[in-house]
Amino acid sequence: MTITDITGKTRLFGILADPIHQVKTPQVMNALFRRHAVDAVLVPMHVAPDGLPALMAGLREMRNFGGFIATVPHKPDMLSLCDETVGDAARIGAVNCVRRESDGRMVGAMLDGIGFVEGLRSNGIGIVGCSILLAGAGGAASAIAFALAGAGAGRLTICNRTVEKAEALSDRVRRDHPYLPVQAKAALSDIGEFDIIVNATSLGMRAGDPLPVGLKGLGPHHVVAEAIMEPAETPLLAEAVRHGCRVQPGLPMLERQIELMARHMGALA
Ligand code: ATR
């Protein structure tokens, strides 16, 4: 669909962010709508955190509105603003995709982690029974930790600079998956024992960032996955390639997640 194809029947969707100028989702989602011949359009919505309650009230009244994607800094706030959540959103403590039901009810989901895991799976990387090292314990890491646990990981080690956050996340995951061995670490000297290494810290976004974990023991038997989408090649991925590992960059995962979001919002069957 192009802008001149928009009619009174076109359904509206949005992406909510503050700031908004950097978002690329409209291009990707509108291309998806077009590929599937869906009469819908997704537009950027710039709203500050203190405007969210009024926005939600307005969107509940807007009958041709199908839902929206929420990104930085709105994901934690959206949890309490939705009427209902599905999946792991409440456990993770954040919502990144909201469907507006025909009666105006807002149903939130957190698809960051599921998108990440589906991205791995669609590239033939299995999770079941694997020993996984997850670097990070912030928002992205929480979503990924629950998704990895739900996907059948065999063992999860969460490594984070602030070890208290790794411990708190480990406790939350353990509560939900009591049979999964989960441990927290402040640092690791040897990563040889793991099958999959995931970077869910922000280290690697800026030039000169140190590696998120030490890479002693890194070898061709490892899968190294990155949650960072930009730059496409982080220092961790470069090192992994140099060591002959199988690598999974962050960006392709976005595409899988876009499809999951379109389905949650009811734009795709
Ligand atoms: P996001 O929502 O993108 O996950 P976040 O919640 O702020 O962002 O989490 C950022 C993650 O990167 C955290 O795990 C953070 O570690 P701390 O919990 O110790 O802050 C990690 N991180 C960011 N900068 C870091 C640095 N310089 N060294 C080590 N870890 C860092």
mmCIF file of N, CA and C in Angstrom, residues 120 125-133 148-149 151-157 180-181 193-197 221 223:
data_model
loop_
_atom_site.group_PDB
_atom_site.id
_atom_site.type_symbol
_atom_site.label_atom_id
_atom_site.label_comp_id
_atom_site.label_asym_id
_atom_site.label_seq_id
_atom_site.Cartn_x
_atom_site.Cartn_y
_atom_site.Cartn_z
ATOM 1 N N LEU A 120 16.500 -17.288 16.416
ATOM 2 C CA LEU A 120 17.493 -18.366 16.523
ATOM 3 C C LEU A 120 16.964 -19.636 15.861
ATOM 4 N N ILE A 125 19.022 -22.910 14.864
ATOM 5 C CA ILE A 125 19.768 -23.026 16.124
ATOM 6 C C ILE A 125 18.802 -23.515 17.200
ATOM 7 N N GLY A 126 19.025 -24.720 17.679
ATOM 8 C CA GLY A 126 18.153 -25.308 18.694
ATOM 9 C C GLY A 126 18.510 -24.789 20.076
ATOM 10 N N ILE A 127 17.519 -24.764 20.960
ATOM 11 C CA ILE A 127 17.697 -24.251 22.323
ATOM 12 C C ILE A 127 17.568 -25.393 23.334
ATOM 13 N N VAL A 128 16.716 -26.366 22.975
ATOM 14 C CA VAL A 128 16.334 -27.413 23.933
ATOM 15 C C VAL A 128 17.575 -28.112 24.494
ATOM 16 N N GLY A 129 17.661 -28.107 25.822
ATOM 17 C CA GLY A 129 18.748 -28.814 26.511
ATOM 18 C C GLY A 129 20.080 -28.092 26.505
ATOM 19 N N CYS A 130 20.165 -26.927 25.865
ATOM 20 C CA CYS A 130 21.467 -26.242 25.749
ATOM 21 C C CYS A 130 21.830 -25.499 27.037
ATOM 22 N N SER A 131 23.130 -25.413 27.275
ATOM 23 C CA SER A 131 23.640 -24.609 28.380
ATOM 24 C C SER A 131 23.920 -23.218 27.824
ATOM 25 N N ILE A 132 23.212 -22.224 28.376
ATOM 26 C CA ILE A 132 23.248 -20.887 27.770
ATOM 27 C C ILE A 132 23.824 -19.865 28.750
ATOM 28 N N LEU A 133 24.748 -19.067 28.238
ATOM 29 C CA LEU A 133 25.280 -17.940 29.006
ATOM 30 C C LEU A 133 24.611 -16.678 28.486
ATOM 31 N N LEU A 148 14.065 -17.926 26.698
ATOM 32 C CA LEU A 148 14.980 -19.078 26.620
ATOM 33 C C LEU A 148 14.506 -20.192 27.552
ATOM 34 N N ALA A 149 14.090 -19.802 28.760
ATOM 35 C CA ALA A 149 13.593 -20.799 29.719
ATOM 36 C C ALA A 149 12.352 -21.486 29.154
ATOM 37 N N ALA A 151 11.607 -21.875 26.120
ATOM 38 C CA ALA A 151 11.910 -22.630 24.893
ATOM 39 C C ALA A 151 12.672 -23.919 25.190
ATOM 40 N N GLY A 152 12.904 -24.208 26.466
ATOM 41 C CA GLY A 152 13.496 -25.507 26.802
ATOM 42 C C GLY A 152 14.997 -25.508 27.023
ATOM 43 N N ALA A 153 15.569 -24.337 27.350
ATOM 44 C CA ALA A 153 17.007 -24.301 27.672
ATOM 45 C C ALA A 153 17.297 -25.322 28.773
ATOM 46 N N GLY A 154 18.484 -25.928 28.721
ATOM 47 C CA GLY A 154 18.826 -26.956 29.709
ATOM 48 C C GLY A 154 19.446 -26.373 30.959
ATOM 49 N N ARG A 155 20.103 -25.219 30.807
ATOM 50 C CA ARG A 155 20.804 -24.578 31.924
ATOM 51 C C ARG A 155 21.015 -23.121 31.535
ATOM 52 N N LEU A 156 20.805 -22.213 32.503
ATOM 53 C CA LEU A 156 20.939 -20.793 32.192
ATOM 54 C C LEU A 156 21.861 -20.129 33.206
ATOM 55 N N THR A 157 22.878 -19.448 32.708
ATOM 56 C CA THR A 157 23.777 -18.688 33.582
ATOM 57 C C THR A 157 23.660 -17.217 33.180
ATOM 58 N N LEU A 180 14.544 -25.696 36.038
ATOM 59 C CA LEU A 180 15.665 -25.219 35.215
ATOM 60 C C LEU A 180 16.802 -24.730 36.120
ATOM 61 N N PRO A 181 18.007 -25.302 35.996
ATOM 62 C CA PRO A 181 19.128 -24.764 36.783
ATOM 63 C C PRO A 181 19.497 -23.367 36.263
ATOM 64 N N GLU A 193 32.414 -24.039 28.676
ATOM 65 C CA GLU A 193 31.389 -25.047 29.000
ATOM 66 C C GLU A 193 30.024 -24.767 28.364
ATOM 67 N N PHE A 194 29.826 -23.533 27.853
ATOM 68 C CA PHE A 194 28.486 -23.189 27.354
ATOM 69 C C PHE A 194 28.309 -23.598 25.895
ATOM 70 N N ASP A 195 27.028 -23.787 25.493
ATOM 71 C CA ASP A 195 26.728 -24.068 24.084
ATOM 72 C C ASP A 195 26.425 -22.771 23.330
ATOM 73 N N ILE A 196 25.667 -21.895 24.007
ATOM 74 C CA ILE A 196 25.216 -20.659 23.351
ATOM 75 C C ILE A 196 25.559 -19.469 24.247
ATOM 76 N N ILE A 197 26.118 -18.426 23.652
ATOM 77 C CA ILE A 197 26.441 -17.209 24.402
ATOM 78 C C ILE A 197 25.602 -16.074 23.811
ATOM 79 N N HIS A 221 32.660 -24.715 18.541
ATOM 80 C CA HIS A 221 31.450 -25.402 19.019
ATOM 81 C C HIS A 221 30.414 -24.421 19.571
ATOM 82 N N VAL A 223 27.699 -21.220 19.686
ATOM 83 C CA VAL A 223 26.836 -20.289 18.959
ATOM 84 C C VAL A 223 26.907 -18.979 19.732
#
